[in-house]
PDB file of C-alpha atoms in Angstrom:
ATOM      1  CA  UNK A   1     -22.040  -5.560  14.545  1.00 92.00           C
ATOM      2  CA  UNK A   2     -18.920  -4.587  16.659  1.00 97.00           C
ATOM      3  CA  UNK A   3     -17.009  -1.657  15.130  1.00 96.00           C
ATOM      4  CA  UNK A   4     -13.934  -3.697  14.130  1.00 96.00           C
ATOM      5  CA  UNK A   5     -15.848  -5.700  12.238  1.00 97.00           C
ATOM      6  CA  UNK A   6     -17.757  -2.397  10.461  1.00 97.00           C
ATOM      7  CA  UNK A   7     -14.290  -1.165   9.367  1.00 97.00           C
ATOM      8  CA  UNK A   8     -13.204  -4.643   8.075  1.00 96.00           C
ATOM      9  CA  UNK A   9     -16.520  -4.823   5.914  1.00 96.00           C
ATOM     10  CA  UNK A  10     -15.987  -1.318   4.856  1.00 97.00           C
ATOM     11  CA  UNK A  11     -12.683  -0.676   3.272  1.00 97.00           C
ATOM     12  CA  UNK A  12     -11.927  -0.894   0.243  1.00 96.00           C
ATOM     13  CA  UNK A  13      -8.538  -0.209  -2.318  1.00 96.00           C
ATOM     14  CA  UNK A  14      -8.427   3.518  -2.855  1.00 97.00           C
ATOM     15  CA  UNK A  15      -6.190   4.528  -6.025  1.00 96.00           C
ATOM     16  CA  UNK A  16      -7.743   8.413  -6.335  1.00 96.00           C
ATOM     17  CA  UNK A  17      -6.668  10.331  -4.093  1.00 97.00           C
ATOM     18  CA  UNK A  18      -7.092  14.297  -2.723  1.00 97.00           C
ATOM     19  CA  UNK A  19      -3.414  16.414  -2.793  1.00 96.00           C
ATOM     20  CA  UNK A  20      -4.536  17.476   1.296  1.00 97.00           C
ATOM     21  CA  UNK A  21      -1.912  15.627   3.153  1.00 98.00           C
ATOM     22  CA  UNK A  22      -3.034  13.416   5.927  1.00 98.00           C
ATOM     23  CA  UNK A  23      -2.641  15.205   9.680  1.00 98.00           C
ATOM     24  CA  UNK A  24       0.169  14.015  11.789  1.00 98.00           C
ATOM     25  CA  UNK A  25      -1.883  12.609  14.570  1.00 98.00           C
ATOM     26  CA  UNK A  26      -4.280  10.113  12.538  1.00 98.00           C
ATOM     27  CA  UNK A  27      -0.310   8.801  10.810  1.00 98.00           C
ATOM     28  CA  UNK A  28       0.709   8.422  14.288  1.00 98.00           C
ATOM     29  CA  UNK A  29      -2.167   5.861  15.140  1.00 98.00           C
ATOM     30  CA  UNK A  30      -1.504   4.125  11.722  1.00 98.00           C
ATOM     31  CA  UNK A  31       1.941   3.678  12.388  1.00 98.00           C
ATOM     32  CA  UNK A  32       1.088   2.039  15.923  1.00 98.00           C
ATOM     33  CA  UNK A  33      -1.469   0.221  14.415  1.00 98.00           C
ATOM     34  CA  UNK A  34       1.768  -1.349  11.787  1.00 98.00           C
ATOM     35  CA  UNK A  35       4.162  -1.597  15.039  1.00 98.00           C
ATOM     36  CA  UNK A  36       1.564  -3.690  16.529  1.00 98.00           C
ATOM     37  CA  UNK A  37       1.030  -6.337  13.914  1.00 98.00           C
ATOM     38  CA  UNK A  38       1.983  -9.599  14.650  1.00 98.00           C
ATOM     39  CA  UNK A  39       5.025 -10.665  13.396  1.00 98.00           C
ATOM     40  CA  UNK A  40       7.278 -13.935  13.198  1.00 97.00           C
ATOM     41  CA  UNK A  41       8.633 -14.926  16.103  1.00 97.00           C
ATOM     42  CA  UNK A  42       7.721 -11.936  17.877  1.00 97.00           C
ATOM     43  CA  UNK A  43      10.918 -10.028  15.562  1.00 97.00           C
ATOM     44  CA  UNK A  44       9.234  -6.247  15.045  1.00 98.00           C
ATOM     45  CA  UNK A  45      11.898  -6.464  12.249  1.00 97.00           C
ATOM     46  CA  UNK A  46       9.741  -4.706   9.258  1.00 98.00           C
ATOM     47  CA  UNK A  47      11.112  -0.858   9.225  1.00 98.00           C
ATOM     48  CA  UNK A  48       8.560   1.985   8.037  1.00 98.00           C
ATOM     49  CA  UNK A  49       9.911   4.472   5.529  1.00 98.00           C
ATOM     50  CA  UNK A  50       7.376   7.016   5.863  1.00 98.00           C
ATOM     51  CA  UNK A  51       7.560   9.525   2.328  1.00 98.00           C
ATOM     52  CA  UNK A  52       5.675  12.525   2.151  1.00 98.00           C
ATOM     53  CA  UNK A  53       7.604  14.417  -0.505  1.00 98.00           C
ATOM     54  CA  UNK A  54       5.248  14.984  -3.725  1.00 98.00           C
ATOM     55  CA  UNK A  55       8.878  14.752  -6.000  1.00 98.00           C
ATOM     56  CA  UNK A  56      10.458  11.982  -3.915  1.00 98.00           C
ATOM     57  CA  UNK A  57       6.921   9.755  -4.179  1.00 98.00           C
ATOM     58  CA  UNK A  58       6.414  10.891  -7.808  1.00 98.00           C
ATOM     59  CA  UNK A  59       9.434  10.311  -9.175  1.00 98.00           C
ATOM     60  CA  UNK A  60       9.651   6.996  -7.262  1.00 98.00           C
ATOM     61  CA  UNK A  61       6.113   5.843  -8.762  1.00 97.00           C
ATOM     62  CA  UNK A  62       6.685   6.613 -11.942  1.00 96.00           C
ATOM     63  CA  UNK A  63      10.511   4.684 -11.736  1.00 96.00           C
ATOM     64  CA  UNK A  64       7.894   1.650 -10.315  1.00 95.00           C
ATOM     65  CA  UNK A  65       5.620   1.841 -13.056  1.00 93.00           C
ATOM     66  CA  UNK A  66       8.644   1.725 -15.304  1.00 91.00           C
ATOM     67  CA  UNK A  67       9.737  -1.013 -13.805  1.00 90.00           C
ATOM     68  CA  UNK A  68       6.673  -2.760 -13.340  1.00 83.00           C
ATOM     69  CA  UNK A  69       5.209  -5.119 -16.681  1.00 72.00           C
ATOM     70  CA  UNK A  70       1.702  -6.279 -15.089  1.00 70.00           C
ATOM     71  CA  UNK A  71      -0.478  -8.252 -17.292  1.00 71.00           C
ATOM     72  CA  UNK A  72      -2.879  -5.822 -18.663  1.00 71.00           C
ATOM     73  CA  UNK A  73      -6.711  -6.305 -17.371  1.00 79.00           C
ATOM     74  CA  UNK A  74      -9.110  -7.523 -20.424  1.00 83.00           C
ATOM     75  CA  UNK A  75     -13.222  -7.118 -20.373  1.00 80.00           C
ATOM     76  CA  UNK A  76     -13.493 -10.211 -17.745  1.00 82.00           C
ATOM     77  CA  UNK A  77     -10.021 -10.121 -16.017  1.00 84.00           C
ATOM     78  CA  UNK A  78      -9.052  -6.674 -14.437  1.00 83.00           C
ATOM     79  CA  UNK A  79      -8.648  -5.320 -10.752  1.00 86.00           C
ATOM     80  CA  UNK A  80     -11.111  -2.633 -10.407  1.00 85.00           C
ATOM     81  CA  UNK A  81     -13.568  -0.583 -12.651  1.00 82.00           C
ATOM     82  CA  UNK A  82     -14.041   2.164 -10.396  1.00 85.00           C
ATOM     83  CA  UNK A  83     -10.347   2.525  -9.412  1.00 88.00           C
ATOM     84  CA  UNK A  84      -8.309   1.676 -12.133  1.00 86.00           C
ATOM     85  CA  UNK A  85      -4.938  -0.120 -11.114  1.00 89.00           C
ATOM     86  CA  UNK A  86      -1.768   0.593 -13.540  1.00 87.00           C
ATOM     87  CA  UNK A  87      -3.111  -3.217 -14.887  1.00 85.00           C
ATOM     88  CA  UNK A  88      -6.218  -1.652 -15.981  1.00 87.00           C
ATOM     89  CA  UNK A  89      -5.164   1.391 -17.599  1.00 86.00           C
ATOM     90  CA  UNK A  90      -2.068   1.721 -19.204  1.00 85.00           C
ATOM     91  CA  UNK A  91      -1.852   5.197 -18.802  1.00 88.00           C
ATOM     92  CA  UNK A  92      -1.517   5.837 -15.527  1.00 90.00           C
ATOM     93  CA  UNK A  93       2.287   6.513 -15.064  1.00 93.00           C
ATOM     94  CA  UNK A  94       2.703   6.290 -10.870  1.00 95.00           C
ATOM     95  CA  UNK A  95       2.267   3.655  -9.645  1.00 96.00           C
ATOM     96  CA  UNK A  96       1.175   5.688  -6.167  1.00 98.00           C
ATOM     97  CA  UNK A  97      -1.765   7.248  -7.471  1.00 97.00           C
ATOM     98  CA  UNK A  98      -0.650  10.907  -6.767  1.00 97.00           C
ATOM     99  CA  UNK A  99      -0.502   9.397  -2.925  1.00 98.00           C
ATOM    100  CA  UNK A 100       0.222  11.816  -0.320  1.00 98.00           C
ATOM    101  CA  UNK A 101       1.720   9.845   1.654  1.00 98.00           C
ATOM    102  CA  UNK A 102       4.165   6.165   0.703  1.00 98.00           C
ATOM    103  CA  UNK A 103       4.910   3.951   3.572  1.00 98.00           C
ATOM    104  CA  UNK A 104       7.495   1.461   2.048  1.00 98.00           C
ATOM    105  CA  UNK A 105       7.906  -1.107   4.086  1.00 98.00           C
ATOM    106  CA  UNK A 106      11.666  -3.006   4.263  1.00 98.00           C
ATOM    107  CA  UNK A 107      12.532  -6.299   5.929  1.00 98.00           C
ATOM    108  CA  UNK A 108      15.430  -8.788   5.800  1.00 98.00           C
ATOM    109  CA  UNK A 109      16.610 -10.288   2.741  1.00 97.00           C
ATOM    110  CA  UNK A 110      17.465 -13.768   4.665  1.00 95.00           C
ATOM    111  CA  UNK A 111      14.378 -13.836   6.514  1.00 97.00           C
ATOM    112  CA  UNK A 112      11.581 -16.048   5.453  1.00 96.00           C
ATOM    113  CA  UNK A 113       8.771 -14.443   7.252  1.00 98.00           C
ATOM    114  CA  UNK A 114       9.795 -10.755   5.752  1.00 98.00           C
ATOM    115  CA  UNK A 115       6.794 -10.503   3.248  1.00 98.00           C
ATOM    116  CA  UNK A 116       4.526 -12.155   5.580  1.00 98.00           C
ATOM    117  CA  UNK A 117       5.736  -9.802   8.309  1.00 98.00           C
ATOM    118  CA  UNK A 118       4.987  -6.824   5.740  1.00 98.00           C
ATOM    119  CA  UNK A 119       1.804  -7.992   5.028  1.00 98.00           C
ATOM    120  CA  UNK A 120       0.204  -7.974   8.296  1.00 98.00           C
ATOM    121  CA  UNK A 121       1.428  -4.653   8.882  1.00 98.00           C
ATOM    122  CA  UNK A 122      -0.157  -3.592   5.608  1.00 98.00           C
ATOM    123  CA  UNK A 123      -3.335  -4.866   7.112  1.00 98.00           C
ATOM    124  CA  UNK A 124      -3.302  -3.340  10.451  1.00 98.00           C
ATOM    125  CA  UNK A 125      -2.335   0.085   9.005  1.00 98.00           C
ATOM    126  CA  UNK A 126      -5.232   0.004   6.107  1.00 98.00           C
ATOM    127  CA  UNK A 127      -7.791  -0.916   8.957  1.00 98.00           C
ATOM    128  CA  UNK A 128      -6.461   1.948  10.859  1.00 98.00           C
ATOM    129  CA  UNK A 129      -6.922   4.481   8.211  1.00 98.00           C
ATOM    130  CA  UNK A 130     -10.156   3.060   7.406  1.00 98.00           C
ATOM    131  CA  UNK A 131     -11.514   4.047  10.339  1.00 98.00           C
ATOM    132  CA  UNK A 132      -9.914   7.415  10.319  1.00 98.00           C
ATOM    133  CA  UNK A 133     -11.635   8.260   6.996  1.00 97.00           C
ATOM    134  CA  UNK A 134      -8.479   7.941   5.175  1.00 98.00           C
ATOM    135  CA  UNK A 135      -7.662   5.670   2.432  1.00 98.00           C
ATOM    136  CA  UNK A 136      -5.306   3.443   1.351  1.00 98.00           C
ATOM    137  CA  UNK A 137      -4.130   0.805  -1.235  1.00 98.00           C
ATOM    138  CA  UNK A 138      -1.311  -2.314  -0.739  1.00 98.00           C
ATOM    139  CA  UNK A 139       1.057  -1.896  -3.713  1.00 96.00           C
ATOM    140  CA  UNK A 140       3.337  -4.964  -3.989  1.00 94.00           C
ATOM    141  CA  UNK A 141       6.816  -5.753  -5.409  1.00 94.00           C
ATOM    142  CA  UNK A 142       8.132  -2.828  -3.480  1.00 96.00           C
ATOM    143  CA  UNK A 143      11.740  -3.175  -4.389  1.00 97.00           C
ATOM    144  CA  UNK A 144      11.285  -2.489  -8.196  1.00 96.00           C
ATOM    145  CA  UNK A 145      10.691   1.305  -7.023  1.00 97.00           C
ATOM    146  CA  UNK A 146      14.549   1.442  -6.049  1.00 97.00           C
ATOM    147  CA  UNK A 147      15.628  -0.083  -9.252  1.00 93.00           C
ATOM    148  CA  UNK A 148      17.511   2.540 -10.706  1.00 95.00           C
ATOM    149  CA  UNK A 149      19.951   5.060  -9.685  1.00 97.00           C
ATOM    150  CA  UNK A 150      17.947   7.454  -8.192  1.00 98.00           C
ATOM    151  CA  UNK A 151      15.966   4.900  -6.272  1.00 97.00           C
ATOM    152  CA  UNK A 152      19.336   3.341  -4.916  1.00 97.00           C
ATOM    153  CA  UNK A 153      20.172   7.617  -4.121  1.00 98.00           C
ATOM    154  CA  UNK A 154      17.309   7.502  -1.870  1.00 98.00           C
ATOM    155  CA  UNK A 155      17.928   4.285  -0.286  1.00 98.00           C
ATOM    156  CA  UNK A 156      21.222   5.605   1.095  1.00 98.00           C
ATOM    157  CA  UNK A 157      19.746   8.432   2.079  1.00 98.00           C
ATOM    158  CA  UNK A 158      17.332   6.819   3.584  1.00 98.00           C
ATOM    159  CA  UNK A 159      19.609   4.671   5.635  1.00 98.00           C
ATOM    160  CA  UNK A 160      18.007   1.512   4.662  1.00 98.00           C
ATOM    161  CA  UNK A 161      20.195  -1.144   5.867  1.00 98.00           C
ATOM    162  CA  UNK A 162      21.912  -3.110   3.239  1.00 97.00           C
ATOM    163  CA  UNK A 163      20.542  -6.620   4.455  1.00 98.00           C
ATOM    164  CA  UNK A 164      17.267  -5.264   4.066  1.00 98.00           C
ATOM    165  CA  UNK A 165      14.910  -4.681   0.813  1.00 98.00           C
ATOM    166  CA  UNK A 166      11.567  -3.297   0.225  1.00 98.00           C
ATOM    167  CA  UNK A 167       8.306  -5.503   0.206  1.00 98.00           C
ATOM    168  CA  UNK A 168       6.052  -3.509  -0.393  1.00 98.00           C
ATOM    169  CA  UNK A 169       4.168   0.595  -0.561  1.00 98.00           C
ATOM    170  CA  UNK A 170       1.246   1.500   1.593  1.00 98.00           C
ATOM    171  CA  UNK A 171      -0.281   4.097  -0.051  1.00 98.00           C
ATOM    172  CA  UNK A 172      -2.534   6.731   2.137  1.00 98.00           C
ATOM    173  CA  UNK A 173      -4.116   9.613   1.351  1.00 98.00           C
ATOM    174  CA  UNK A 174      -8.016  11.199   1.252  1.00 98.00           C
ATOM    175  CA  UNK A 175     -10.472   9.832  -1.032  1.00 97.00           C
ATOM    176  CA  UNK A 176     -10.791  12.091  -3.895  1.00 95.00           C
ATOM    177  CA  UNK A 177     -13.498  14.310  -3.029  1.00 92.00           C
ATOM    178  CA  UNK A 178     -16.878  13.264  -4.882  1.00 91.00           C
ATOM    179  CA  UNK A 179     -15.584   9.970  -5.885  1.00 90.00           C
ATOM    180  CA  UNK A 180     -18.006   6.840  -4.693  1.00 89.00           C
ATOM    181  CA  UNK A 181     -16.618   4.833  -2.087  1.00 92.00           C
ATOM    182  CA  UNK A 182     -15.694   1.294  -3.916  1.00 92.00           C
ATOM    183  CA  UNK A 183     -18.733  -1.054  -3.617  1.00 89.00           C
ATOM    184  CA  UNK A 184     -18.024  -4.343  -2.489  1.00 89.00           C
ATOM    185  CA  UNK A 185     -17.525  -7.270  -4.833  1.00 87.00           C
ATOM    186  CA  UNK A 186     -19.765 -10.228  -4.650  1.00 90.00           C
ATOM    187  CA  UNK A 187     -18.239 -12.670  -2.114  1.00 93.00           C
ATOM    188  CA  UNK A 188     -17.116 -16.000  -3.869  1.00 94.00           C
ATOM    189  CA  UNK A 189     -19.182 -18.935  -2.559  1.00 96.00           C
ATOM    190  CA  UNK A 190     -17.625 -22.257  -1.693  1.00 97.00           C
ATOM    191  CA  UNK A 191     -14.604 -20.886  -0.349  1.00 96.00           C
ATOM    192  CA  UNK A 192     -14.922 -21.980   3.203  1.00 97.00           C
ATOM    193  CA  UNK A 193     -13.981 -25.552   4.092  1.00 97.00           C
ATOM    194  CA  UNK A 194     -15.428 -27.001   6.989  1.00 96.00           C
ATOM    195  CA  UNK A 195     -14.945 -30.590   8.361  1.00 97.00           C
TER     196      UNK A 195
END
């Protein structure tokens, strides 16, 4: 099996994360890995806000969990047992994890493609860190992290361009040291179609 391939079989949601921030060079190649996504039309218009501020991403997790009313997990119906999501346990308060590092990623307001766009960027950049030993977790609804004053306070200074809201975190960050790696969940049969 081709190492692409390895890394796509391999990675998992990581919500535990170590406080060591993640070197410069291996966020470089995740960033490329984002600018190189496909995107509609060929636009490259998704912008990376890259945080790594422990009070800006803090504060800004916790205003998301606020903010956020997910419907909680039950005994059948949750998102993961051996990483909790803020669904799963109410209470976890940031909705970052303690992440090192929060990529928001913005996009047009009037563009139909803008969460699409997001999304494969998301994907590229998870692969990335993957395969840099780093971890990482898609956290959606980004814009409800900016929905109070001081979230609007960072926008500005930010420079986020008004026509332009915020799809969605990236978290990244080290696994938590002596945590399992997240085994992978039964693949569902039946769900390929072929004619």
């Amino acid at each position: 099996m081709n190492e692409t391939m390895q890394t796509i079989l391999h990675r998992r949601s990581i919500r535990r994360f170590d406080e060591k921030q993640i070197e410069e060079d291996a966020l470089q190649e995740i960033l490329q890995a984002g600018l190189y996504a496909p995107s509609a039309g060929g636009r490259q218009s998704v912008l990376f806000a890259v945080c790594q501020t422990k009070e800006i991403n803090e504060r800004l997790g916790k205003i998301k969990r606020a903010n956020s009313s997910p419907r909680m997990a039950t005994a059948s119906n949750y998102v993961s047992r051996e990483q909790p999501s803020i669904a799963d346990d109410p209470k976890l308060k940031n909705a970052f994890y303690d992440a090192p590092t929060v990529i928001t990623l913005f996009a047009p307001k009037n563009f139909l493609f803008s969460p699409e766009d997001c999304a494969l960027a998301a994907g590229n950049m998870m692969l990335a860190a993957d395969s840099l030993g780093i971890g990482s977790c898609y956290i959606g609804q980004g814009w409800t992290a900016f929905a109070d004053p001081y979230g609007q306070e960072v926008l500005k200074k930010w420079e986020i361009p008004v026509d332009h809201y915020a799809v969605m975190q990236l978290l990244l960050g080290y696994p938590r040291e002596g945590d399992p790696h997240p085994a992978p969940k039964q693949r569902k049969e039946g769900r390929i179609l072929r004619f």
